[in-house]
Coordinates of C-alpha atoms in Angstrom, one line a residue:
Chain A
M1 CA 5.4 50.2 1.7
Q2 CA 3.7 52.4 4.5
E3 CA 5.9 50.6 7.1
T4 CA 8.9 50.8 5.4
L5 CA 8.4 54.5 4.7
I6 CA 7.8 54.8 8.7
Q7 CA 10.8 53.3 9.7
F8 CA 12.7 55.6 7.3
A9 CA 11.7 58.3 8.9
I10 CA 12.4 57.2 12.3
F11 CA 15.6 56.0 11.4
I12 CA 15.8 59.9 9.4
M13 CA 14.9 61.3 13.6
A14 CA 16.9 58.7 15.1
G15 CA 20.0 60.3 13.0
F16 CA 19.3 63.9 14.0
L17 CA 18.7 62.8 17.7
G18 CA 22.6 61.0 17.8
F19 CA 24.2 64.5 15.8
E20 CA 22.8 66.1 18.8
L21 CA 22.8 64.4 22.2
I22 CA 26.9 64.1 21.4
S23 CA 27.5 67.3 19.6
R24 CA 28.9 69.3 23.0
V25 CA 30.5 66.4 25.0
P26 CA 33.4 67.2 26.8
N27 CA 36.3 65.6 26.4
L28 CA 37.0 64.1 29.3
L29 CA 34.2 61.9 28.3
H30 CA 35.0 60.7 25.0
T31 CA 36.0 57.6 26.3
P32 CA 33.3 57.0 28.3
L33 CA 30.8 57.9 25.7
M34 CA 32.2 55.5 23.3
S35 CA 32.0 52.7 25.3
A36 CA 29.1 53.7 26.1
T37 CA 27.4 53.1 23.0
N38 CA 29.2 50.8 22.1
A39 CA 27.0 48.7 24.1
I40 CA 24.2 50.3 23.1
H41 CA 24.1 48.7 20.3
G42 CA 25.0 45.4 21.6
I43 CA 20.6 46.3 21.0
I44 CA 21.5 43.8 18.5
L45 CA 21.3 41.1 21.1
V46 CA 17.3 41.7 20.5
G47 CA 17.7 40.5 17.0
G48 CA 19.4 38.0 17.7
M49 CA 17.0 35.8 19.5
I50 CA 14.6 36.8 17.0
T51 CA 16.7 35.1 14.5
I52 CA 17.8 32.3 16.3
A53 CA 13.6 31.6 17.8
A54 CA 12.5 31.1 14.3
D55 CA 12.7 27.4 12.3
G56 CA 15.8 26.4 10.3
P57 CA 18.4 24.0 9.8
A58 CA 21.5 22.8 12.1
W59 CA 24.1 25.4 10.4
V60 CA 21.2 28.4 10.9
K61 CA 20.7 27.6 14.4
A62 CA 24.4 27.8 15.2
V63 CA 24.4 30.8 12.9
G64 CA 22.3 32.3 15.4
F65 CA 23.7 31.0 18.4
L66 CA 27.0 32.5 18.0
A67 CA 25.4 35.8 17.1
V68 CA 23.2 35.9 20.6
F69 CA 26.9 34.8 21.7
F70 CA 28.5 37.9 20.4
G71 CA 25.2 40.2 21.1
A72 CA 25.6 39.1 25.0
L73 CA 29.2 39.6 25.3
N74 CA 28.8 43.2 23.5
V75 CA 26.0 44.2 26.4
V76 CA 27.1 43.1 29.0
G77 CA 31.2 43.5 28.5
G78 CA 30.1 47.0 26.9
F79 CA 27.9 48.1 30.0
W80 CA 30.3 46.2 32.7
V81 CA 33.2 48.0 31.3
T82 CA 32.0 51.7 30.9
N83 CA 30.5 51.3 34.4
R84 CA 34.5 50.3 35.7
M85 CA 35.9 53.8 33.7
L86 CA 33.2 55.9 35.0
S87 CA 33.5 54.9 38.6
M88 CA 36.6 56.1 39.0
F89 CA 35.2 59.9 38.0
R90 CA 32.9 59.8 41.2
P91 CA 32.7 63.5 43.0
P92 CA 35.6 64.5 45.3
K93 CA 32.1 65.5 47.5
A94 CA 30.9 61.2 47.4
R95 CA 34.2 59.7 48.1
V96 CA 34.3 61.9 51.1
K97 CA 30.8 60.6 52.6
R98 CA 32.1 57.2 51.5
R99 CA 35.0 57.2 53.7
K100 CA 33.0 58.7 56.6
G101 CA 30.6 56.5 56.1
Chain B
M1 CA 7.9 40.6 12.2
E2 CA 4.2 41.5 13.6
T3 CA 5.2 43.7 17.5
G4 CA 2.7 43.1 19.8
V5 CA 1.5 46.5 21.7
A6 CA 2.7 46.0 24.6
P7 CA 6.1 44.9 23.6
F8 CA 5.9 48.1 21.0
L9 CA 5.7 50.3 24.1
A10 CA 8.3 48.6 25.8
Y11 CA 10.8 49.1 23.1
L12 CA 9.6 52.9 23.3
L13 CA 10.6 52.6 27.3
A14 CA 13.5 51.7 26.5
A15 CA 14.4 54.1 23.6
A16 CA 13.7 56.6 26.1
L17 CA 16.0 55.6 28.5
F18 CA 19.1 54.8 26.1
I19 CA 19.0 59.1 25.1
I20 CA 18.2 59.6 28.9
G21 CA 21.3 57.7 29.0
I22 CA 23.3 59.1 26.2
R23 CA 22.1 63.2 27.7
R24 CA 23.8 62.3 31.7
L25 CA 26.7 60.8 30.1
R26 CA 27.2 64.4 28.7
T27 CA 28.7 65.6 32.4
P28 CA 30.9 64.2 35.5
E29 CA 28.9 64.1 38.1
T30 CA 25.4 62.3 36.1
A31 CA 27.8 59.6 33.5
R32 CA 27.7 56.7 35.7
S33 CA 24.1 57.3 36.6
G34 CA 23.5 58.0 32.4
N35 CA 25.1 54.4 32.1
T36 CA 22.9 52.8 35.0
I37 CA 20.0 53.7 32.8
A38 CA 21.0 52.9 29.4
A39 CA 22.3 49.3 31.0
F40 CA 18.1 49.4 32.6
G41 CA 16.9 50.6 28.7
M42 CA 18.2 47.7 27.3
T43 CA 17.2 44.9 30.1
V44 CA 13.8 46.3 28.7
A45 CA 14.6 45.8 25.8
L46 CA 15.6 42.3 25.8
I47 CA 12.9 41.0 28.4
A48 CA 10.2 42.9 25.9
T49 CA 12.1 40.4 22.7
L50 CA 10.9 37.7 25.1
F51 CA 7.6 38.1 24.5
V52 CA 7.8 38.5 20.7
I53 CA 9.2 35.3 20.0
E54 CA 8.5 32.1 19.9
F55 CA 8.9 30.4 23.8
E56 CA 10.5 27.1 22.8
S57 CA 13.9 29.1 22.0
L58 CA 14.4 30.4 25.2
L59 CA 17.2 27.3 26.2
L60 CA 19.1 28.1 24.0
I61 CA 18.6 31.6 23.8
G62 CA 19.4 31.5 27.7
A63 CA 22.5 29.3 26.8
A64 CA 24.0 31.4 24.6
V65 CA 22.6 34.3 26.8
V66 CA 24.6 33.2 29.7
L67 CA 27.8 31.7 27.9
G68 CA 28.1 35.5 26.7
S69 CA 27.9 37.3 29.6
V70 CA 30.2 35.4 31.4
V71 CA 33.0 35.9 29.0
G72 CA 32.0 39.3 29.2
I73 CA 32.1 40.3 32.6
L74 CA 35.3 38.5 33.4
T75 CA 37.1 40.3 30.3
A76 CA 35.7 43.7 30.9
Q77 CA 36.7 43.5 35.0
R78 CA 40.0 42.1 34.7
V79 CA 41.2 44.2 31.7
Q80 CA 43.8 47.0 32.9
M81 CA 42.3 50.7 32.3
T82 CA 45.7 51.4 30.2
A83 CA 44.3 48.5 27.9
M84 CA 40.8 49.7 27.3
P85 CA 40.8 51.0 23.5
Q86 CA 41.5 47.5 22.3
M87 CA 38.8 45.8 24.6
V88 CA 36.5 48.2 23.4
A89 CA 36.8 47.5 20.0
A90 CA 37.2 43.8 20.6
Y91 CA 33.2 44.4 21.8
N92 CA 32.7 46.4 19.2
G93 CA 33.7 43.8 16.9
V94 CA 31.6 41.0 18.4
G95 CA 28.6 43.2 17.6
G96 CA 29.5 43.4 14.8
G97 CA 29.9 39.8 13.9
A98 CA 26.5 39.6 15.8
A99 CA 25.1 41.9 13.1
A100 CA 26.6 39.7 10.1
L101 CA 25.3 36.7 11.3
I102 CA 22.0 37.9 12.2
A103 CA 21.4 39.0 8.4
L104 CA 23.1 36.1 7.3
S105 CA 20.7 33.9 9.4
E106 CA 17.5 35.7 7.9
F107 CA 18.1 35.8 4.6
Y108 CA 17.9 31.9 5.0
H109 CA 14.5 32.7 6.6
L110 CA 12.9 34.8 4.2
S111 CA 14.5 33.1 1.7
E112 CA 12.8 29.8 2.2
E113 CA 9.5 31.5 2.7
G114 CA 10.6 33.3 -0.2
S115 CA 9.5 36.8 1.0
L116 CA 12.7 38.4 0.3
G117 CA 11.8 42.1 -1.0
V118 CA 13.3 44.6 -1.9
V119 CA 14.3 45.7 1.5
A120 CA 16.0 43.0 2.9
G121 CA 16.9 42.0 -0.4
T122 CA 20.0 45.0 -0.8
T123 CA 19.7 45.9 3.4
I124 CA 21.3 41.9 4.4
P125 CA 24.0 42.1 1.9
L126 CA 24.6 45.6 3.1
T127 CA 24.2 44.3 7.1
V128 CA 26.7 41.5 6.3
L129 CA 29.2 43.6 4.4
V130 CA 29.7 46.2 7.6
G131 CA 28.7 44.2 10.3
S132 CA 32.0 41.9 8.5
V133 CA 33.9 44.7 8.3
S134 CA 33.4 46.2 11.9
F135 CA 34.1 42.3 13.1
M136 CA 37.9 42.0 11.1
G137 CA 38.7 45.4 11.5
S138 CA 38.1 45.4 15.3
V139 CA 39.9 41.9 15.7
V140 CA 42.7 44.0 13.8
A141 CA 42.6 47.1 16.0
F142 CA 42.7 44.9 18.8
S143 CA 46.3 42.6 17.3
K144 CA 47.5 46.5 16.8
L145 CA 46.7 48.1 20.4
Q146 CA 47.7 45.0 21.9
E147 CA 50.8 44.6 19.2
L148 CA 50.0 41.0 18.6
A149 CA 50.6 41.3 14.9
F150 CA 50.1 43.8 12.2
T151 CA 51.8 46.8 14.3
G152 CA 52.9 49.4 12.3
S153 CA 51.7 50.3 9.0
V154 CA 51.4 46.7 6.9
T155 CA 51.1 47.9 2.8
F156 CA 51.7 45.7 0.0
P157 CA 51.5 46.6 -3.8
L158 CA 48.5 47.4 -5.9
Q159 CA 46.8 47.4 -2.0
Q160 CA 44.1 50.5 -2.9
V161 CA 43.4 48.0 -6.3
V162 CA 43.0 44.5 -4.5
N163 CA 40.8 46.6 -2.6
A164 CA 38.8 48.0 -5.2
V165 CA 38.3 44.7 -6.9
L166 CA 37.5 42.8 -3.7
F167 CA 34.6 45.4 -3.3
L168 CA 33.6 44.8 -6.5
G169 CA 33.4 41.2 -6.2
I170 CA 31.0 41.5 -3.3
L171 CA 28.9 43.7 -5.0
V172 CA 28.3 41.1 -7.6
L173 CA 27.8 38.7 -5.2
A174 CA 25.0 40.6 -3.3
A175 CA 24.1 41.3 -6.7
N176 CA 23.7 37.6 -7.2
A177 CA 21.8 36.4 -4.1
F178 CA 19.6 39.7 -4.3
L179 CA 18.1 38.1 -7.8
E180 CA 18.3 34.7 -6.9
G181 CA 21.6 33.9 -9.2
E182 CA 21.4 35.1 -12.5
I183 CA 24.9 36.3 -12.6
L184 CA 26.5 33.3 -11.3
P185 CA 24.4 30.2 -12.1
F186 CA 26.7 28.0 -9.9
L187 CA 26.2 29.8 -6.9
S188 CA 22.4 29.9 -4.9
P189 CA 21.7 33.0 -3.2
V190 CA 22.0 31.9 0.4
A191 CA 25.6 30.8 -1.0
S192 CA 26.4 33.8 -2.4
V193 CA 25.2 35.7 1.0
I194 CA 27.5 34.0 2.8
A195 CA 30.8 34.5 0.4
V196 CA 30.2 37.8 0.8
L197 CA 30.2 37.7 4.4
F198 CA 33.7 36.2 4.1
A199 CA 34.8 38.1 1.1
S200 CA 34.0 41.5 4.0
L201 CA 35.5 39.3 6.0
V202 CA 39.0 40.1 4.6
L203 CA 38.1 43.4 3.0
G204 CA 38.0 44.7 7.3
V205 CA 41.9 43.3 7.1
L206 CA 43.1 44.7 4.1
L207 CA 41.6 47.9 5.1
V208 CA 42.6 48.5 8.8
I209 CA 46.1 46.8 7.9
P210 CA 47.9 49.9 6.7
I211 CA 46.8 52.2 9.5
G212 CA 49.4 52.9 12.2
G213 CA 48.8 52.3 15.9
A214 CA 48.2 56.1 16.1
D215 CA 45.2 56.4 14.3
M216 CA 43.7 53.3 15.9
P217 CA 41.8 55.4 18.3
I218 CA 40.1 57.0 14.9
V219 CA 40.0 53.7 13.3
I220 CA 37.3 52.4 16.5
S221 CA 35.2 54.9 16.6
L222 CA 34.4 54.3 12.9
L223 CA 34.1 51.3 13.3
N224 CA 31.4 51.6 16.4
A225 CA 29.7 53.8 14.2
F226 CA 29.4 51.1 11.7
T227 CA 28.5 48.6 13.8
G228 CA 25.3 50.7 14.7
L229 CA 24.2 51.2 11.0
A230 CA 24.9 47.8 10.9
A231 CA 22.4 47.5 14.3
A232 CA 19.6 49.8 12.0
A233 CA 20.1 48.0 9.3
S234 CA 18.7 44.8 10.8
G235 CA 16.1 46.9 12.4
F236 CA 15.1 47.2 8.6
V237 CA 15.5 44.0 8.1
L238 CA 13.6 42.7 10.8
E239 CA 11.2 45.2 11.3
N240 CA 12.2 46.2 14.6
Y241 CA 11.8 49.6 15.9
I242 CA 14.3 49.2 18.6
L243 CA 17.2 48.0 16.3
I244 CA 16.3 51.0 14.0
I245 CA 16.3 53.7 17.0
A246 CA 19.0 52.4 18.7
G247 CA 21.4 51.1 16.2
T248 CA 21.0 55.2 14.6
I249 CA 21.6 57.0 17.4
V250 CA 24.5 55.2 17.5
G251 CA 25.9 55.3 14.1
A252 CA 25.2 59.4 13.9
S253 CA 27.1 59.6 17.4
G254 CA 29.9 57.5 16.7
T255 CA 30.3 59.7 13.3
I256 CA 30.3 62.8 14.8
L257 CA 32.7 60.9 17.7
T258 CA 35.0 60.2 14.7
R259 CA 35.0 63.5 13.4
L260 CA 35.9 65.2 16.5
M261 CA 38.6 62.7 16.5
S262 CA 40.5 63.4 13.5
G263 CA 39.6 67.1 13.9
A264 CA 41.8 67.0 17.5
L265 CA 44.8 65.5 15.4
G266 CA 44.5 67.6 12.5
R267 CA 44.6 64.5 10.2
P268 CA 41.4 64.7 7.1
L269 CA 39.1 60.8 7.9
G270 CA 39.8 60.3 4.0
K271 CA 43.4 60.5 4.4
I272 CA 43.5 58.7 6.8
I273 CA 41.7 55.7 5.9
F274 CA 43.6 55.8 2.6
A275 CA 46.6 56.3 2.3
G276 CA 47.2 54.5 6.5
I277 CA 50.4 57.4 7.4
A278 CA 52.0 58.7 4.2
A279 CA 55.9 58.4 5.3
S280 CA 57.0 62.2 6.1
G281 CA 59.5 64.0 7.5
G282 CA 61.9 61.1 7.5
S283 CA 64.8 62.7 6.0
K284 CA 64.8 65.4 9.2
Q285 CA 65.6 62.6 11.7
E286 CA 69.4 62.6 10.5
E287 CA 69.3 66.1 12.5
L288 CA 68.2 65.1 15.7
G289 CA 70.2 65.7 18.8
E290 CA 73.3 67.6 16.7
R291 CA 71.6 71.1 18.0
P292 CA 72.6 71.6 22.2
V293 CA 69.9 71.0 25.0
N294 CA 69.9 71.6 28.5
D295 CA 70.5 69.0 30.2
V296 CA 69.6 68.9 33.7
S297 CA 69.3 65.9 36.5
A298 CA 65.7 65.2 38.6
S299 CA 67.3 67.6 41.6
A300 CA 67.3 70.4 39.6
V301 CA 64.1 70.4 38.6
G302 CA 62.4 69.1 41.8
E303 CA 64.4 72.5 43.6
Y304 CA 63.5 74.6 40.3
L305 CA 59.7 73.3 41.0
S306 CA 60.3 73.9 45.6
D307 CA 61.7 76.6 45.0
E308 CA 60.4 78.9 42.4
A309 CA 57.4 77.6 41.5
N310 CA 53.8 78.7 42.6
K311 CA 51.5 77.5 40.0
V312 CA 52.2 74.2 37.6
I313 CA 50.6 72.5 34.9
I314 CA 51.5 69.1 33.7
V315 CA 50.7 67.6 30.5
P316 CA 50.2 63.9 30.7
G317 CA 51.4 62.1 27.0
Y318 CA 51.0 57.5 26.4
G319 CA 54.8 57.0 27.5
L320 CA 53.4 58.2 31.0
A321 CA 50.9 55.4 30.8
V322 CA 53.7 52.5 29.0
A323 CA 55.6 53.5 31.7
Q324 CA 52.4 52.3 34.9
A325 CA 53.5 56.2 36.0
Q326 CA 50.7 57.3 36.9
S327 CA 50.3 56.6 40.7
V328 CA 53.8 58.5 40.9
M329 CA 52.3 61.3 39.5
K330 CA 49.9 61.3 42.1
D331 CA 53.0 61.4 44.3
L332 CA 53.8 64.8 43.2
V333 CA 51.2 66.1 42.8
E334 CA 50.9 65.7 46.6
A335 CA 54.3 67.0 47.0
L336 CA 54.1 69.9 45.0
E337 CA 49.9 71.0 46.8
K338 CA 51.9 70.3 49.8
G339 CA 54.5 72.9 49.6
G340 CA 52.2 75.8 48.5
T341 CA 52.1 74.7 44.8
E342 CA 49.3 75.4 42.3
V343 CA 48.7 72.5 40.4
L344 CA 46.7 72.0 36.8
F345 CA 47.0 69.0 33.9
G346 CA 46.8 69.8 30.5
I347 CA 44.9 67.4 28.0
H348 CA 45.4 67.2 24.4
P349 CA 42.3 65.4 23.0
V350 CA 43.9 62.8 21.9
A351 CA 46.5 62.0 24.3
G352 CA 46.7 58.4 24.9
R353 CA 45.4 56.2 22.7
M354 CA 41.5 57.4 23.0
P355 CA 40.1 61.2 23.3
G356 CA 39.2 61.4 27.2
H357 CA 41.7 57.6 28.1
M358 CA 44.4 60.0 29.7
N359 CA 41.4 61.2 31.6
V360 CA 40.5 58.0 32.7
L361 CA 44.0 56.8 33.2
M362 CA 44.6 60.1 36.0
T363 CA 41.0 59.6 37.5
E364 CA 42.1 56.3 38.0
V365 CA 44.9 57.0 40.2
G366 CA 42.2 60.0 42.1
I367 CA 43.6 63.1 41.0
S368 CA 40.2 64.8 40.9
Y369 CA 39.2 65.3 37.0
E370 CA 38.1 69.2 38.6
K371 CA 42.0 69.7 37.8
L372 CA 42.5 68.1 34.3
L373 CA 41.4 71.1 31.7
D374 CA 40.8 70.9 27.8
L375 CA 43.2 72.0 25.6
E376 CA 40.8 75.7 24.7
D377 CA 40.1 76.0 28.9
V378 CA 44.3 75.2 29.5
N379 CA 46.1 77.5 26.9
P380 CA 45.2 80.6 28.6
E381 CA 46.7 78.8 32.0
F382 CA 50.2 78.5 30.6
E383 CA 51.2 82.8 30.5
D384 CA 51.2 82.9 33.8
A385 CA 52.3 79.2 35.2
D386 CA 55.8 79.2 36.2
A387 CA 56.4 75.7 35.2
A388 CA 55.4 73.2 32.3
I389 CA 56.1 69.7 32.9
I390 CA 55.3 67.7 29.7
V391 CA 55.9 64.0 30.9
G392 CA 55.8 61.0 27.4
A393 CA 54.2 63.4 25.0
N394 CA 56.1 65.5 22.7
D395 CA 53.4 65.2 19.4
V396 CA 50.9 67.1 21.5
V397 CA 52.5 70.2 23.0
N398 CA 54.7 70.4 19.5
P399 CA 54.6 74.6 18.4
A400 CA 56.0 72.8 14.5
A401 CA 52.4 71.9 13.8
N402 CA 51.2 75.4 14.1
D403 CA 54.4 76.6 12.2
P404 CA 52.7 77.9 8.8
E405 CA 56.4 77.3 7.5
K406 CA 56.7 73.8 7.8
D407 CA 54.9 70.7 6.1
T408 CA 54.8 68.5 9.0
P409 CA 52.2 65.2 9.6
I410 CA 50.9 67.0 12.7
S411 CA 50.2 70.1 10.8
G412 CA 47.5 72.2 12.1
M413 CA 47.2 69.9 14.7
P414 CA 46.4 72.6 17.7
V415 CA 48.8 71.6 20.4
L416 CA 49.1 73.1 24.2
E417 CA 51.2 76.4 24.2
V418 CA 53.3 75.2 26.7
G419 CA 56.0 77.9 25.5
N420 CA 54.0 80.4 27.5
A421 CA 54.7 79.2 30.3
E422 CA 58.3 80.2 32.5
R423 CA 59.8 77.1 32.7
V424 CA 59.6 74.0 30.4
I425 CA 60.2 70.9 31.6
F426 CA 60.9 67.9 29.3
I427 CA 60.8 64.3 31.3
K428 CA 61.4 61.8 28.6
R429 CA 63.7 59.0 27.4
S430 CA 65.7 60.4 24.6
L431 CA 65.0 62.8 21.6
S432 CA 63.1 61.1 19.5
P433 CA 60.3 62.4 18.4
G434 CA 57.5 60.3 18.9
F435 CA 55.1 58.9 17.0
A436 CA 54.6 61.6 14.6
G437 CA 58.8 62.1 13.7
V438 CA 59.2 65.7 14.2
D439 CA 61.5 67.7 16.3
N440 CA 60.3 69.9 18.2
P441 CA 62.1 73.1 18.6
L442 CA 61.3 73.8 22.0
F443 CA 64.1 71.0 22.5
Y444 CA 66.3 73.2 22.1
D445 CA 65.7 76.8 23.9
T446 CA 68.4 75.9 26.1
D447 CA 67.3 79.3 28.4
K448 CA 63.7 78.3 28.4
T449 CA 63.3 74.6 28.3
M450 CA 64.9 71.6 30.9
M451 CA 65.4 68.4 29.4
L452 CA 65.0 65.5 31.6
F453 CA 66.5 62.8 30.6
A454 CA 64.8 59.3 31.9
D455 CA 62.0 56.8 31.7
A456 CA 58.6 58.3 33.0
K457 CA 58.3 56.6 36.1
Q458 CA 62.0 56.5 37.3
G459 CA 62.4 60.1 36.2
L460 CA 59.3 61.3 38.5
E461 CA 60.2 59.0 41.3
E462 CA 63.4 61.1 41.7
V463 CA 61.8 64.7 41.0
V464 CA 58.8 64.0 43.8
E465 CA 61.6 62.7 46.5
A466 CA 63.9 66.5 45.0
V467 CA 60.7 68.3 45.6
K468 CA 60.2 66.6 49.3
N469 CA 63.5 67.1 50.3
G470 CA 63.9 70.8 48.6

């Protein structure tokens, strides 16, 4: 029970942190931000790895396999596409430097 | 599951990296490094997890991870930036699907062990419900935006009643799973959870089909928050702290983002979700085109811009992206600046199909993000602007939204005050009022407004030519 209460406390604190982190972001960055947080919930892949590693019949393993596949797709696709978006936001100075270099 | 000390500390490090990453996503200069830091945090968390589990499963995990990564890289690398919103929807959906599948699989494990407590017994059906709704909701959102199926608002009689009955059914099935088949003796607990999963998939479809394409960004953002919460819930089931922390942060930030978006649209979230788009303003359609407008040629627009305008503010809308006219827009900026004209962009929060989507499309063609001003920053600038050029947009500049006499679907939405500029130039295919179906009084202000009826790309190309020659 103690463990559950601690988890619940962390849940509440993380919730407040999430609100605070996002509340002051320019519109300019809303799409990349949504895309990046979308990649971060790919953390569900951790759960997939844990569940596939536990014993079970073939159908449970198959369910776990699909979960890990989905999770990896969420993580890799999410971060990759966010990076592509943000590569367009390079400051003008950096661009000039790259051209010279 | 017991987490050792080292993996636990690694999870804390990952959580810190996620938080630092999101913090850096708040300014354009640091955003890219923020994403990289978050991705590094993810790597740390995944490696730490390898030390929590049995090593013999590595082959299976590796195969699934490689498969997922390859599909992820191929799709993320190939997607057009105009198709970004549906791609985010797709990645979000699979995340939700993963959460639902994990919860189902954990239900099996825990009930085999006979250690299904109150926490897992209630959290698992919840995770399955939220994850499945997020999965199918995202699939529907994807197909709406990609215009594969369900385009527009799909409704049928007694829709709300059907949804309510389905939801009650899911609750009964969930209770049956928890009470080990006492309610429905013919369904085993595991079968009940599987039934919850399929019923929730159907619910996900039913919840999103009535919502029109224009509201999809809000739906995707909401489903993003849902998936975060599903991940957090599965963290409670697996007693895994990184899942709880990261999932909750995404759940909370996704909720804020959703509220920001629906606020910018002036549409209460409840109205979007429960009613779809209420058909209104339909009768006004007949009046359209009856009144005279100042129909001009591209050369007239070019002449005015090169001769009279020292400061120009451009308002790009989704019509611009549909016509793939972003790079022509860049040419216009260069042509105007060459002639000594100051050029700014006014970006409405919901221009494009997601907040900030238009900024991505503009920066993609090399227009500096410093020229892209938010609603609050750009509105004072119209006062001394010689021209406001609106390309492929209407609702976001429609003064009718702030007319207290009128009741329209966009009433209350803050708009760009283009009417304060010396001249207003619309580049638009027709007088059609756009998504919300509200007529724009600016069209008929013949002293101030010039209407250039053309496809965004073609119209801009002609204007660029005229400016260069002028």
